[in-house]
């Protein structure tokens, strides 16, 4: 008898948990981490290691634009966590690009290690916007066909007459979403590129040299490298290593 009570309690807990999940499916789902999620975790006093583990094991939707990185820094998120957010976002884009490349008939499995993490996997903001609009604009209907058959019998002047007819077919429906009224043809919005002002904002926010350089290496850039502009950068405590990274990024973008 003494063994029946624990078994009954365990059975009751299982049934109760299953009922709760059935009533509220969201209880069994993990939240998608955003910038605000990380800020909340930091303010709540979670350890750096705990937050980084969550970033690495959860679905994420981080905004790693320069302005948002500066905002994270000002709101108390430490630099190592911010760097992890940047790495998580870039690695996610890279793996998606790698999956697309695998479908190419000329792509060899031996090439995977070489291409993994390469510049080829960085989706430009314009590419992301174009892909999103294309996915929203095209909806494909069922490709299965339909078949109908009819048979008629009757008697005419020349005696019995019969007729059989059979119809088969298939169709693909493509629905084009019209542009919003008054807006004309849809246009792609070009995301702002990282410029001198963005670098100055990161330096003023207290980002380390390594984080600034990593941001330069993973962004689309449009720097002013004239003598006057470089002098202004130096006056605002931008290091020579950062200026060198800016120069290299501009050379690669040509």
Short mmCIF file of C-alpha atoms in Angstrom, two decimals:
data_model
loop_
_atom_site.label_atom_id
_atom_site.label_comp_id
_atom_site.label_asym_id
_atom_site.label_seq_id
_atom_site.Cartn_x
_atom_site.Cartn_y
_atom_site.Cartn_z
CA UNK A 1 0.00 0.00 0.00
CA UNK A 2 2.85 2.39 0.83
CA UNK A 3 4.10 2.14 -2.78
CA UNK A 4 0.73 2.99 -4.26
CA UNK A 5 0.62 6.53 -2.87
CA UNK A 6 3.83 7.78 -4.62
CA UNK A 7 2.74 6.09 -7.85
CA UNK A 8 -0.65 7.76 -7.64
CA UNK A 9 0.95 11.17 -7.02
CA UNK A 10 3.34 10.73 -9.96
CA UNK A 11 0.45 9.72 -12.23
CA UNK A 12 -1.56 12.73 -11.06
CA UNK A 13 1.33 15.13 -11.78
CA UNK A 14 1.81 13.71 -15.30
CA UNK A 15 -1.89 14.08 -16.09
CA UNK A 16 -1.98 17.63 -14.67
CA UNK A 17 1.08 18.72 -16.65
CA UNK A 18 -0.28 17.25 -19.87
CA UNK A 19 -3.61 19.00 -19.31
CA UNK A 20 -1.87 22.34 -18.68
CA UNK A 21 0.18 22.03 -21.87
CA UNK A 22 -2.92 21.11 -23.83
CA UNK A 23 -4.76 24.14 -22.50
CA UNK A 24 -1.81 26.45 -23.12
CA UNK A 25 0.66 25.15 -25.77
CA UNK A 26 2.89 28.19 -25.23
CA UNK A 27 4.02 26.70 -21.90
CA UNK A 28 6.05 24.11 -23.80
CA UNK A 29 7.68 26.58 -26.17
CA UNK A 30 10.78 28.67 -25.58
CA UNK A 31 10.76 32.37 -26.25
CA UNK A 32 12.62 33.75 -29.25
CA UNK A 33 15.43 35.90 -27.86
CA UNK A 34 15.53 39.54 -28.96
CA UNK A 35 17.57 42.55 -27.90
CA UNK A 36 14.97 43.37 -25.25
CA UNK A 37 15.17 39.81 -23.89
CA UNK A 38 18.92 40.15 -23.37
CA UNK A 39 18.51 43.56 -21.70
CA UNK A 40 15.90 42.11 -19.33
CA UNK A 41 18.11 39.15 -18.44
CA UNK A 42 21.07 41.45 -17.76
CA UNK A 43 19.02 43.76 -15.55
CA UNK A 44 17.65 40.76 -13.64
CA UNK A 45 21.20 39.84 -12.64
CA UNK A 46 21.68 36.65 -14.65
CA UNK A 47 25.30 35.58 -14.97
CA UNK A 48 27.15 36.23 -18.22
CA UNK A 49 27.68 32.49 -18.76
CA UNK A 50 23.95 31.80 -18.38
CA UNK A 51 22.95 34.46 -20.91
CA UNK A 52 25.56 33.25 -23.42
CA UNK A 53 24.27 29.68 -23.04
CA UNK A 54 20.74 30.88 -23.77
CA UNK A 55 21.96 32.77 -26.85
CA UNK A 56 23.72 29.67 -28.18
CA UNK A 57 20.81 27.28 -27.57
CA UNK A 58 17.73 29.39 -28.34
CA UNK A 59 16.06 30.80 -31.40
CA UNK A 60 17.14 34.40 -31.85
CA UNK A 61 16.05 37.51 -33.71
CA UNK A 62 18.67 40.07 -32.80
CA UNK A 63 19.03 43.52 -34.33
CA UNK A 64 22.79 44.09 -34.56
CA UNK A 65 22.74 47.43 -36.35
CA UNK A 66 25.20 50.00 -35.00
CA UNK A 67 22.50 52.02 -33.24
CA UNK A 68 21.12 48.92 -31.51
CA UNK A 69 24.56 47.76 -30.40
CA UNK A 70 25.19 51.17 -28.86
CA UNK A 71 21.80 50.99 -27.14
CA UNK A 72 22.64 47.57 -25.69
CA UNK A 73 25.91 48.92 -24.31
CA UNK A 74 24.22 51.95 -22.75
CA UNK A 75 21.54 49.78 -21.14
CA UNK A 76 24.03 47.63 -19.30
CA UNK A 77 24.67 44.61 -21.53
CA UNK A 78 28.35 43.73 -21.32
CA UNK A 79 30.56 43.53 -24.37
CA UNK A 80 31.13 39.80 -24.34
CA UNK A 81 27.39 39.15 -24.49
CA UNK A 82 27.01 41.68 -27.32
CA UNK A 83 29.83 39.96 -29.24
CA UNK A 84 28.05 36.62 -28.75
CA UNK A 85 24.85 38.14 -30.18
CA UNK A 86 26.76 39.34 -33.25
CA UNK A 87 28.42 35.95 -33.73
CA UNK A 88 25.11 34.09 -33.30
CA UNK A 89 23.40 36.24 -35.93
CA UNK A 90 26.25 35.98 -38.43
CA UNK A 91 26.66 32.20 -37.97
CA UNK A 92 22.93 31.65 -38.49
CA UNK A 93 23.02 33.54 -41.80
CA UNK A 94 26.15 31.65 -42.85
CA UNK A 95 24.60 28.23 -42.28
CA UNK A 96 21.51 29.18 -44.27
CA UNK A 97 23.69 30.30 -47.17
CA UNK A 98 25.69 27.07 -46.91
CA UNK A 99 22.49 25.02 -47.16
CA UNK A 100 21.55 26.91 -50.33
CA UNK A 101 24.99 26.33 -51.82
CA UNK A 102 24.78 22.57 -51.16
CA UNK A 103 21.94 22.37 -53.68
CA UNK A 104 24.29 23.49 -56.47
CA UNK A 105 25.25 20.53 -58.67
CA UNK A 106 28.85 21.77 -58.88
CA UNK A 107 29.28 22.08 -55.12
CA UNK A 108 31.44 19.39 -53.54
CA UNK A 109 31.22 18.29 -49.92
CA UNK A 110 34.96 18.89 -49.70
CA UNK A 111 34.30 22.58 -50.32
CA UNK A 112 32.12 22.94 -47.25
CA UNK A 113 34.96 23.44 -44.77
CA UNK A 114 36.54 26.04 -47.03
CA UNK A 115 33.39 28.06 -47.63
CA UNK A 116 31.93 27.80 -44.15
CA UNK A 117 31.99 31.24 -42.53
CA UNK A 118 33.21 32.92 -45.71
CA UNK A 119 31.98 36.28 -46.99
CA UNK A 120 29.76 34.40 -49.43
CA UNK A 121 27.35 33.53 -46.64
CA UNK A 122 26.71 37.10 -45.51
CA UNK A 123 23.28 38.04 -46.82
CA UNK A 124 23.09 41.67 -47.73
CA UNK A 125 20.16 43.63 -46.25
CA UNK A 126 18.86 44.23 -49.78
CA UNK A 127 18.97 40.47 -50.47
CA UNK A 128 17.05 39.73 -47.30
CA UNK A 129 14.38 42.31 -48.17
CA UNK A 130 14.06 41.01 -51.74
CA UNK A 131 13.73 37.41 -50.54
CA UNK A 132 11.07 38.39 -48.00
CA UNK A 133 9.01 40.26 -50.60
CA UNK A 134 9.29 37.37 -53.05
CA UNK A 135 8.09 34.87 -50.46
CA UNK A 136 5.15 37.09 -49.52
CA UNK A 137 4.18 37.79 -53.14
CA UNK A 138 4.05 34.21 -54.43
CA UNK A 139 1.60 31.63 -53.13
CA UNK A 140 1.45 28.35 -55.02
CA UNK A 141 -1.74 26.35 -55.11
CA UNK A 142 -2.07 22.61 -55.21
CA UNK A 143 -0.52 20.83 -58.19
CA UNK A 144 -2.88 17.88 -57.95
CA UNK A 145 -5.28 17.56 -60.86
CA UNK A 146 -8.94 16.70 -60.97
CA UNK A 147 -10.76 14.12 -63.01
CA UNK A 148 -14.40 14.01 -64.01
CA UNK A 149 -16.25 11.50 -66.11
CA UNK A 150 -19.75 11.60 -67.50
CA UNK A 151 -21.79 9.11 -69.46
CA UNK A 152 -25.04 9.68 -71.31
CA UNK A 153 -27.38 7.28 -73.01
CA UNK A 154 -30.32 8.00 -75.18
CA UNK A 155 -32.29 6.88 -78.15
CA UNK A 156 -32.31 8.81 -81.33
CA UNK A 157 -33.77 8.28 -84.77
CA UNK A 158 -31.05 5.75 -85.61
CA UNK A 159 -31.36 3.70 -82.47
CA UNK A 160 -29.26 3.58 -79.30
CA UNK A 161 -26.57 6.19 -78.76
CA UNK A 162 -23.99 6.42 -75.97
CA UNK A 163 -21.32 8.99 -75.20
CA UNK A 164 -18.38 8.96 -72.79
CA UNK A 165 -16.32 11.99 -71.89
CA UNK A 166 -13.32 12.27 -69.55
CA UNK A 167 -11.61 15.42 -68.33
CA UNK A 168 -8.29 15.56 -66.56
CA UNK A 169 -6.12 18.50 -65.66
CA UNK A 170 -3.93 20.26 -63.19
CA UNK A 171 -3.19 23.89 -62.44
CA UNK A 172 -0.79 25.99 -60.48
CA UNK A 173 -2.13 29.18 -58.99
CA UNK A 174 0.17 32.15 -58.61
CA UNK A 175 -1.22 35.03 -56.62
CA UNK A 176 0.59 38.33 -57.01
CA UNK A 177 0.12 40.66 -54.08
CA UNK A 178 -0.64 44.16 -55.43
CA UNK A 179 1.27 47.16 -54.09
CA UNK A 180 -0.42 49.25 -51.45
CA UNK A 181 -2.72 51.94 -52.77
CA UNK A 182 -0.97 55.16 -53.65
CA UNK A 183 2.52 53.75 -53.24
CA UNK A 184 3.13 52.66 -56.82
CA UNK A 185 5.69 49.98 -57.53
CA UNK A 186 7.25 48.42 -54.40
CA UNK A 187 10.81 49.53 -53.79
CA UNK A 188 13.58 47.85 -51.87
CA UNK A 189 14.79 49.80 -48.88
CA UNK A 190 18.54 50.03 -48.74
CA UNK A 191 19.85 49.45 -45.24
CA UNK A 192 22.28 52.09 -44.01
CA UNK A 193 25.94 51.18 -44.31
CA UNK A 194 28.44 51.50 -41.51
CA UNK A 195 30.15 54.88 -41.81
CA UNK A 196 32.54 57.12 -39.87
CA UNK A 197 29.73 58.35 -37.62
CA UNK A 198 28.83 54.77 -36.69
CA UNK A 199 32.43 54.10 -35.67
CA UNK A 200 32.53 57.25 -33.56
CA UNK A 201 29.28 56.28 -31.83
CA UNK A 202 30.66 52.85 -30.93
CA UNK A 203 33.90 54.35 -29.59
CA UNK A 204 31.98 56.93 -27.54
CA UNK A 205 29.76 54.16 -26.15
CA UNK A 206 32.87 52.41 -24.84
CA UNK A 207 33.16 49.44 -27.19
CA UNK A 208 36.57 47.80 -27.27
CA UNK A 209 38.86 47.88 -30.28
CA UNK A 210 38.22 44.20 -31.04
CA UNK A 211 34.44 44.57 -31.06
CA UNK A 212 34.59 47.61 -33.34
CA UNK A 213 36.88 45.79 -35.78
CA UNK A 214 34.58 42.74 -35.77
CA UNK A 215 31.63 45.00 -36.58
CA UNK A 216 33.59 46.52 -39.49
CA UNK A 217 34.45 43.07 -40.85
CA UNK A 218 30.83 41.86 -40.79
CA UNK A 219 29.10 44.97 -42.16
CA UNK A 220 28.55 46.75 -45.44
CA UNK A 221 30.68 49.88 -45.18
CA UNK A 222 30.96 53.33 -46.68
CA UNK A 223 33.80 55.14 -44.93
CA UNK A 224 35.24 58.56 -45.66
CA UNK A 225 39.01 58.01 -45.64
CA UNK A 226 40.09 61.48 -46.69
CA UNK A 227 42.94 63.07 -44.72
CA UNK A 228 40.51 65.42 -42.98
CA UNK A 229 38.18 62.55 -41.99
CA UNK A 230 41.04 60.39 -40.70
CA UNK A 231 42.35 63.32 -38.66
CA UNK A 232 38.89 63.69 -37.11
CA UNK A 233 38.81 59.97 -36.29
CA UNK A 234 42.17 60.20 -34.52
CA UNK A 235 41.02 63.25 -32.55
CA UNK A 236 38.09 61.19 -31.29
CA UNK A 237 40.29 58.36 -29.97
CA UNK A 238 39.83 55.96 -32.89
CA UNK A 239 42.90 53.69 -32.85
CA UNK A 240 45.21 53.02 -35.79
CA UNK A 241 44.11 49.36 -35.85
CA UNK A 242 40.49 50.43 -36.31
CA UNK A 243 41.44 52.90 -39.05
CA UNK A 244 43.45 50.15 -40.76
CA UNK A 245 40.41 47.83 -40.59
CA UNK A 246 38.26 50.59 -42.10
CA UNK A 247 40.75 51.00 -44.96
CA UNK A 248 40.88 47.25 -45.62
CA UNK A 249 37.08 47.01 -45.64
CA UNK A 250 36.82 49.81 -48.20
CA UNK A 251 39.46 48.15 -50.40
CA UNK A 252 37.51 44.87 -50.33
CA UNK A 253 34.22 46.58 -51.20
CA UNK A 254 35.60 48.09 -54.43
#
